[in-house]
Short mmCIF file of C-alpha atoms in Angstrom, two decimals:
data_model
loop_
_atom_site.label_atom_id
_atom_site.label_comp_id
_atom_site.label_asym_id
_atom_site.label_seq_id
_atom_site.Cartn_x
_atom_site.Cartn_y
_atom_site.Cartn_z
CA MET P 1 -44.90 5.77 40.37
CA ALA P 2 -47.46 3.16 41.38
CA ASP P 3 -50.22 5.73 40.99
CA VAL P 4 -48.99 6.61 37.49
CA ALA P 5 -48.86 2.95 36.55
CA ALA P 6 -52.35 2.40 37.96
CA ARG P 7 -53.77 5.33 36.04
CA ASN P 8 -51.89 4.58 32.83
CA PRO P 9 -50.69 0.95 32.52
CA ALA P 10 -49.24 1.65 29.05
CA ALA P 11 -46.84 4.27 30.40
CA LEU P 12 -44.25 1.76 31.63
CA SER P 13 -44.38 -0.32 28.46
CA ALA P 14 -44.00 2.84 26.37
CA GLN P 15 -40.75 3.81 28.11
CA PRO P 16 -38.62 0.97 26.68
CA ARG P 17 -40.13 1.55 23.24
CA SER P 18 -39.34 5.25 23.39
CA GLY P 19 -35.78 4.44 24.50
CA LEU P 20 -35.34 2.02 21.59
CA HIS P 21 -36.84 4.59 19.24
CA LYS P 22 -34.36 7.23 20.42
CA LEU P 23 -31.51 4.75 20.03
CA MET P 24 -32.55 3.98 16.46
CA GLN P 25 -32.68 7.68 15.65
CA ARG P 26 -29.04 8.23 16.59
CA LYS P 27 -26.71 8.66 13.63
CA SER P 28 -24.06 6.45 15.22
CA THR P 29 -26.52 3.57 15.60
CA ILE P 30 -27.71 3.91 12.01
CA ALA P 31 -24.13 4.07 10.79
CA PHE P 32 -23.21 0.94 12.76
CA LEU P 33 -26.19 -1.01 11.40
CA MET P 34 -25.36 0.03 7.84
CA ALA P 35 -21.73 -0.98 8.31
CA LEU P 36 -22.60 -4.25 10.06
CA PRO P 37 -22.61 -6.40 6.85
CA LEU P 38 -19.15 -5.09 5.97
CA ILE P 39 -17.93 -5.71 9.53
CA LEU P 40 -19.16 -9.31 9.35
CA LEU P 41 -17.54 -9.76 5.93
CA ILE P 42 -14.21 -8.44 7.23
CA ALA P 43 -14.46 -10.70 10.27
CA ILE P 44 -15.02 -13.74 8.04
CA LEU P 45 -12.48 -12.96 5.31
CA VAL P 46 -9.79 -11.15 7.34
CA ALA P 47 -10.05 -11.76 11.09
CA TYR P 48 -10.56 -15.53 10.88
CA PRO P 49 -7.65 -16.18 8.44
CA ALA P 50 -5.41 -13.90 10.51
CA GLY P 51 -6.29 -15.75 13.71
CA TYR P 52 -5.77 -19.09 12.00
CA ALA P 53 -2.36 -17.93 10.75
CA VAL P 54 -1.37 -17.06 14.32
CA TYR P 55 -2.49 -20.54 15.40
CA LEU P 56 -0.49 -22.21 12.60
CA ALA P 57 2.64 -20.23 13.51
CA THR P 58 2.66 -21.89 16.94
CA LEU P 59 2.73 -25.46 15.58
CA ASN P 60 5.60 -27.69 14.48
CA LYS P 61 6.26 -28.60 10.85
CA GLY P 62 3.91 -31.57 10.96
CA MET P 63 1.22 -29.42 12.63
CA THR P 64 0.87 -32.02 15.36
CA ARG P 65 2.52 -30.29 18.33
CA PHE P 66 2.37 -26.85 19.92
CA VAL P 67 5.79 -25.15 19.91
CA GLY P 68 4.85 -21.60 20.97
CA PHE P 69 7.40 -19.09 19.68
CA GLY P 70 9.71 -21.82 18.43
CA ASN P 71 9.20 -20.92 14.76
CA PHE P 72 10.00 -17.27 15.41
CA GLU P 73 13.13 -18.18 17.38
CA PHE P 74 14.23 -20.39 14.48
CA LEU P 75 13.71 -17.52 12.01
CA PHE P 76 15.62 -15.03 14.14
CA GLY P 77 18.65 -17.30 13.97
CA ARG P 78 18.71 -17.48 10.16
CA ASP P 79 20.65 -14.93 8.10
CA THR P 80 18.24 -15.39 5.19
CA PHE P 81 15.36 -14.13 7.30
CA TRP P 82 17.12 -10.87 8.16
CA LEU P 83 18.06 -10.51 4.49
CA VAL P 84 14.35 -10.80 3.65
CA VAL P 85 13.50 -8.17 6.29
CA TYR P 86 16.08 -5.79 4.80
CA GLN P 87 14.93 -6.40 1.23
CA SER P 88 11.24 -6.02 2.12
CA CYS P 89 11.88 -2.66 3.81
CA LEU P 90 14.13 -1.51 0.97
CA PHE P 91 11.61 -2.60 -1.66
CA ALA P 92 8.58 -1.05 0.04
CA ILE P 93 10.07 2.24 1.25
CA THR P 94 12.03 2.99 -1.95
CA ALA P 95 9.09 2.11 -4.20
CA VAL P 96 6.61 4.22 -2.19
CA ILE P 97 8.94 7.25 -2.21
CA PHE P 98 9.42 7.13 -5.98
CA LYS P 99 5.73 6.46 -6.60
CA ALA P 100 4.83 9.48 -4.46
CA ILE P 101 7.29 11.77 -6.27
CA ILE P 102 6.34 10.61 -9.76
CA GLY P 103 2.62 10.67 -8.94
CA PHE P 104 2.92 14.22 -7.58
CA VAL P 105 4.76 15.47 -10.68
CA VAL P 106 2.42 13.75 -13.13
CA ALA P 107 -0.66 14.94 -11.21
CA HIS P 108 0.53 18.55 -11.60
CA PHE P 109 1.14 17.96 -15.28
CA VAL P 110 -2.37 16.61 -15.84
CA HIS P 111 -3.92 19.26 -13.57
CA ASN P 112 -2.50 22.06 -15.73
CA ILE P 113 -3.84 20.57 -18.97
CA PRO P 114 -7.06 22.16 -20.27
CA SER P 115 -10.21 20.32 -19.21
CA LYS P 116 -10.91 18.94 -22.68
CA GLY P 117 -7.64 17.01 -22.79
CA GLN P 118 -7.53 15.83 -19.19
CA ARG P 119 -9.81 12.84 -19.69
CA LYS P 120 -7.61 11.44 -22.46
CA TRP P 121 -4.43 11.83 -20.43
CA ARG P 122 -5.99 10.36 -17.28
CA GLY P 123 -7.12 7.31 -19.23
CA MET P 124 -3.72 6.71 -20.81
CA LEU P 125 -1.77 7.23 -17.58
CA LEU P 126 -4.01 4.83 -15.65
CA VAL P 127 -3.27 1.93 -18.00
CA PRO P 128 -0.28 0.52 -16.00
CA TRP P 129 -2.41 0.43 -12.86
CA VAL P 130 -5.49 -1.05 -14.53
CA ILE P 131 -3.64 -3.95 -16.19
CA PRO P 132 -3.25 -6.97 -13.84
CA PRO P 133 0.20 -6.78 -12.19
CA ALA P 134 1.16 -10.31 -13.27
CA MET P 135 0.60 -9.41 -16.94
CA SER P 136 2.59 -6.17 -16.64
CA THR P 137 5.39 -8.02 -14.87
CA LEU P 138 5.45 -10.66 -17.62
CA ALA P 139 5.93 -7.91 -20.21
CA TRP P 140 8.78 -6.47 -18.15
CA LEU P 141 10.29 -9.97 -17.87
CA TRP P 142 10.54 -10.06 -21.66
CA LEU P 143 12.20 -6.63 -21.61
CA PHE P 144 14.72 -7.90 -19.06
CA ASP P 145 15.39 -11.20 -20.84
CA PRO P 146 19.16 -11.92 -20.72
CA SER P 147 19.31 -13.03 -24.37
CA TYR P 148 16.67 -10.92 -26.13
CA SER P 149 16.32 -7.87 -23.85
CA ALA P 150 14.84 -4.92 -25.71
CA LEU P 151 16.44 -2.59 -23.18
CA ASN P 152 19.89 -4.06 -23.76
CA TRP P 153 19.30 -3.79 -27.51
CA LEU P 154 18.71 -0.05 -27.08
CA LEU P 155 21.84 0.24 -24.94
CA ALA P 156 23.87 -1.60 -27.59
CA ILE P 157 22.88 1.05 -30.16
CA PHE P 158 24.73 3.61 -28.04
CA GLY P 159 27.67 1.28 -27.47
CA ILE P 160 26.77 0.48 -23.87
CA GLU P 161 27.30 -3.05 -22.59
CA GLY P 162 24.17 -5.02 -21.72
CA ILE P 163 22.94 -5.08 -18.12
CA PRO P 164 22.14 -8.35 -16.27
CA TRP P 165 18.76 -7.03 -15.14
CA THR P 166 17.70 -10.13 -13.20
CA GLY P 167 21.01 -11.96 -13.00
CA GLU P 168 22.87 -9.77 -10.51
CA ALA P 169 21.62 -8.94 -7.03
CA GLY P 170 21.79 -5.15 -7.25
CA TRP P 171 20.20 -4.94 -10.69
CA ALA P 172 17.55 -7.52 -9.75
CA ARG P 173 16.49 -5.38 -6.77
CA PHE P 174 16.43 -2.33 -9.01
CA SER P 175 14.29 -4.20 -11.54
CA VAL P 176 11.58 -5.28 -9.09
CA ILE P 177 11.42 -1.75 -7.63
CA LEU P 178 11.18 -0.28 -11.15
CA VAL P 179 8.27 -2.54 -12.07
CA ASN P 180 6.45 -1.75 -8.81
CA VAL P 181 6.91 1.99 -9.41
CA TRP P 182 5.61 1.59 -12.98
CA ILE P 183 2.48 -0.21 -11.79
CA GLY P 184 1.76 1.89 -8.68
CA SER P 185 2.53 5.46 -9.78
CA PRO P 186 -0.84 5.97 -11.55
CA PHE P 187 -2.66 5.31 -8.26
CA PHE P 188 -0.71 8.13 -6.59
CA MET P 189 -1.34 10.31 -9.63
CA ILE P 190 -5.12 9.94 -9.55
CA MET P 191 -5.28 10.46 -5.76
CA TYR P 192 -3.11 13.57 -5.90
CA LEU P 193 -5.02 14.89 -8.90
CA ALA P 194 -8.26 14.67 -6.92
CA ALA P 195 -6.59 16.48 -4.01
CA LEU P 196 -5.26 19.21 -6.33
CA LYS P 197 -8.74 19.90 -7.67
CA SER P 198 -9.96 20.52 -4.12
CA VAL P 199 -7.37 23.26 -3.45
CA PRO P 200 -9.10 26.68 -3.81
CA ASP P 201 -7.70 28.85 -6.62
CA GLN P 202 -7.98 31.86 -4.32
CA LEU P 203 -5.03 30.56 -2.30
CA TYR P 204 -2.80 30.49 -5.37
CA GLU P 205 -3.99 33.95 -6.40
CA ALA P 206 -3.23 35.34 -2.95
CA ALA P 207 0.21 33.73 -2.99
CA SER P 208 0.94 35.20 -6.43
CA ILE P 209 -0.11 38.67 -5.27
CA ASP P 210 2.29 38.29 -2.32
CA GLY P 211 5.08 37.56 -4.79
CA ALA P 212 5.43 33.83 -4.12
CA THR P 213 7.45 31.86 -6.67
CA TRP P 214 6.27 28.60 -8.25
CA TRP P 215 8.23 26.55 -5.72
CA GLN P 216 6.92 28.61 -2.79
CA ARG P 217 3.33 28.07 -3.96
CA ILE P 218 4.00 24.34 -4.05
CA TRP P 219 5.68 24.29 -0.62
CA TYR P 220 3.40 26.64 1.30
CA VAL P 221 0.04 26.12 -0.43
CA THR P 222 -0.17 22.81 -2.30
CA LEU P 223 1.66 20.50 0.11
CA PRO P 224 -0.10 21.72 3.30
CA MET P 225 -3.49 21.33 1.61
CA MET P 226 -2.62 17.83 0.34
CA ARG P 227 -0.66 16.47 3.30
CA ASN P 228 -3.43 14.24 4.68
CA ILE P 229 -4.09 12.71 1.25
CA ILE P 230 -0.36 12.23 0.75
CA ALA P 231 -0.02 10.48 4.12
CA ILE P 232 -3.04 8.20 3.66
CA THR P 233 -2.03 7.27 0.10
CA ALA P 234 1.51 6.51 1.21
CA LEU P 235 0.25 4.35 4.09
CA PHE P 236 -2.11 2.38 1.85
CA SER P 237 0.62 1.87 -0.76
CA LEU P 238 3.12 0.85 1.91
CA ILE P 239 0.79 -1.88 3.16
CA VAL P 240 0.09 -3.16 -0.36
CA THR P 241 3.76 -3.03 -1.37
CA PHE P 242 4.92 -4.88 1.75
CA ALA P 243 2.41 -7.61 1.01
CA ASN P 244 3.30 -7.73 -2.69
CA PHE P 245 3.82 -11.17 -4.19
CA ASP P 246 3.24 -11.33 -7.93
CA ILE P 247 5.93 -8.88 -9.11
CA VAL P 248 8.85 -10.62 -7.39
CA ARG P 249 7.41 -14.08 -8.04
CA VAL P 250 7.05 -13.54 -11.79
CA LEU P 251 10.15 -11.42 -12.36
CA THR P 252 12.87 -13.08 -10.28
CA ALA P 253 11.21 -15.77 -8.10
CA GLY P 254 13.34 -14.41 -5.26
CA GLY P 255 16.65 -14.90 -7.06
CA PRO P 256 19.45 -14.70 -7.66
CA LEU P 257 20.45 -16.47 -4.41
CA ASN P 258 17.48 -15.11 -2.41
CA SER P 259 18.61 -11.54 -3.13
CA THR P 260 15.12 -10.29 -4.04
CA HIS P 261 12.91 -12.31 -1.71
CA ILE P 262 10.37 -10.30 0.27
CA PHE P 263 7.99 -11.52 2.98
CA GLY P 264 5.30 -12.78 0.62
CA THR P 265 7.57 -14.71 -1.75
CA TRP P 266 9.77 -16.17 0.98
CA ALA P 267 6.73 -17.25 3.00
CA PHE P 268 5.50 -19.04 -0.15
CA ARG P 269 8.92 -20.63 -0.69
CA VAL P 270 9.18 -21.85 2.91
CA GLY P 271 5.53 -22.67 3.56
CA ILE P 272 4.20 -24.05 0.26
CA GLU P 273 7.23 -25.16 -1.72
CA GLY P 274 9.20 -26.19 1.38
CA GLY P 275 6.26 -27.95 3.00
CA ASP P 276 6.60 -26.09 6.33
CA ILE P 277 3.30 -24.21 6.54
CA PRO P 278 3.70 -23.11 10.21
CA LEU P 279 7.10 -21.56 9.42
CA GLY P 280 5.65 -19.83 6.36
CA ALA P 281 2.85 -18.44 8.52
CA ALA P 282 5.43 -17.13 10.98
CA VAL P 283 7.26 -15.35 8.15
CA SER P 284 4.11 -13.68 6.89
CA LEU P 285 3.08 -12.61 10.42
CA PHE P 286 6.33 -10.70 10.87
CA MET P 287 4.91 -8.03 8.54
CA VAL P 288 2.29 -7.12 11.14
CA PRO P 289 4.51 -5.32 13.71
CA ILE P 290 6.40 -3.42 10.98
CA LEU P 291 3.21 -2.17 9.34
CA ALA P 292 1.62 -1.47 12.73
CA VAL P 293 4.49 0.85 13.67
CA ALA P 294 4.30 2.66 10.32
CA ALA P 295 0.51 3.00 10.54
CA THR P 296 0.71 4.31 14.11
CA PHE P 297 3.12 7.10 13.23
CA ILE P 298 1.31 8.13 10.04
CA LEU P 299 -2.20 8.06 11.52
CA ARG P 300 -1.06 9.84 14.68
CA ASP P 301 0.41 12.59 12.53
CA ILE P 302 -2.84 12.88 10.56
CA THR P 303 -4.90 13.05 13.77
CA LYS P 304 -2.56 15.68 15.21
CA ARG P 305 -2.89 17.87 12.12
CA GLY P 306 -6.66 17.39 12.15
CA SER P 307 -6.88 18.64 15.74
CA GLU P 308 -4.86 21.73 14.81
CA VAL P 309 -7.39 22.83 12.18
#
C-alpha cells in the first residue's frame, strides 16, 4: 500500500472521491436529495406543531406547571369526552363507507359514458368537492333552516311533517354525515374512475366468455384490481374526516347539547372558547392512536397483497 501511494500519491485521494461519486449515482441517494426540501417542510409545518401540541398537553390550564398525563386523566373521567369519541368514530366511519359506495357507483356510471361526454360529467360531479367546504355547508345550513327549510317545504307538499334537521340529536348527526358525504363523494369518484381506466379490457372479455354475470365481473375482476386504490383512498378520507372541523362548526356548532361534537370542534370549544389550551391539545391528540391503529391495519393489508403479486 505504501509502495502504491509512493508511486501514485493521487490514488488515495481519488478513493474518497470515487466513493462519493458512486454514492451520488445511487437512485436512493438522488431520491432522498430531491425529497429533502419536502422533508424539511413537513418537519417545520407538521413535526414541530405536533411536538409542541404534545408539550402543551402536559401543562396545566395556566401553562405554568407540568402535570404529565393529568389532562388525559381528567378527560377520561368526563362523559362528554367519551360521547365525542363515539360521535367522531360514527361520523368518520359512516361517512367514509357511504362515500366509498357512492363514489364506486358514480365512477362506474361515468366510466360507461362515451368518451366525448365524460369530461362534461366529470366536471359537473366534481363541483361539490371543488367548492370550499364552509361555503357548501352554509348552503346546506339554509336548506336545514328550522323556519325556511327548502327540504321541509318539499316534504310539506307530500303531506309529511317537517324534520328538525339540526334541532334533534339523531337528525343533527344524520345532517353532518350527509353534508360530509356530499362534499367527499366526488373525491372517491375521481380516484375510482382513474383505477377503472387502468383495468385491462381483456379481463372483462375473458370473464364474459366464461359466462360471468355483471355482478361476478365486478366482484372477481373490478374489485381485486382496485383494492389497493380503494384502501388508500379510504385511509386518506378517514384521516381527513376524523380531523374535520368546518362542517360541524358551521352546521351545528356541536349542538344540540354536544350531540354532534367531534374531536376538532370539541378541542376548539375547550381550548379556544374555554380558555384551556392544554386540555384542548389533549383532546386533539387523542385522534393519533385511533388513526394510527386504522392506518396500521390498512397499510399492512396493502403490503400483504403487494407481496402476494
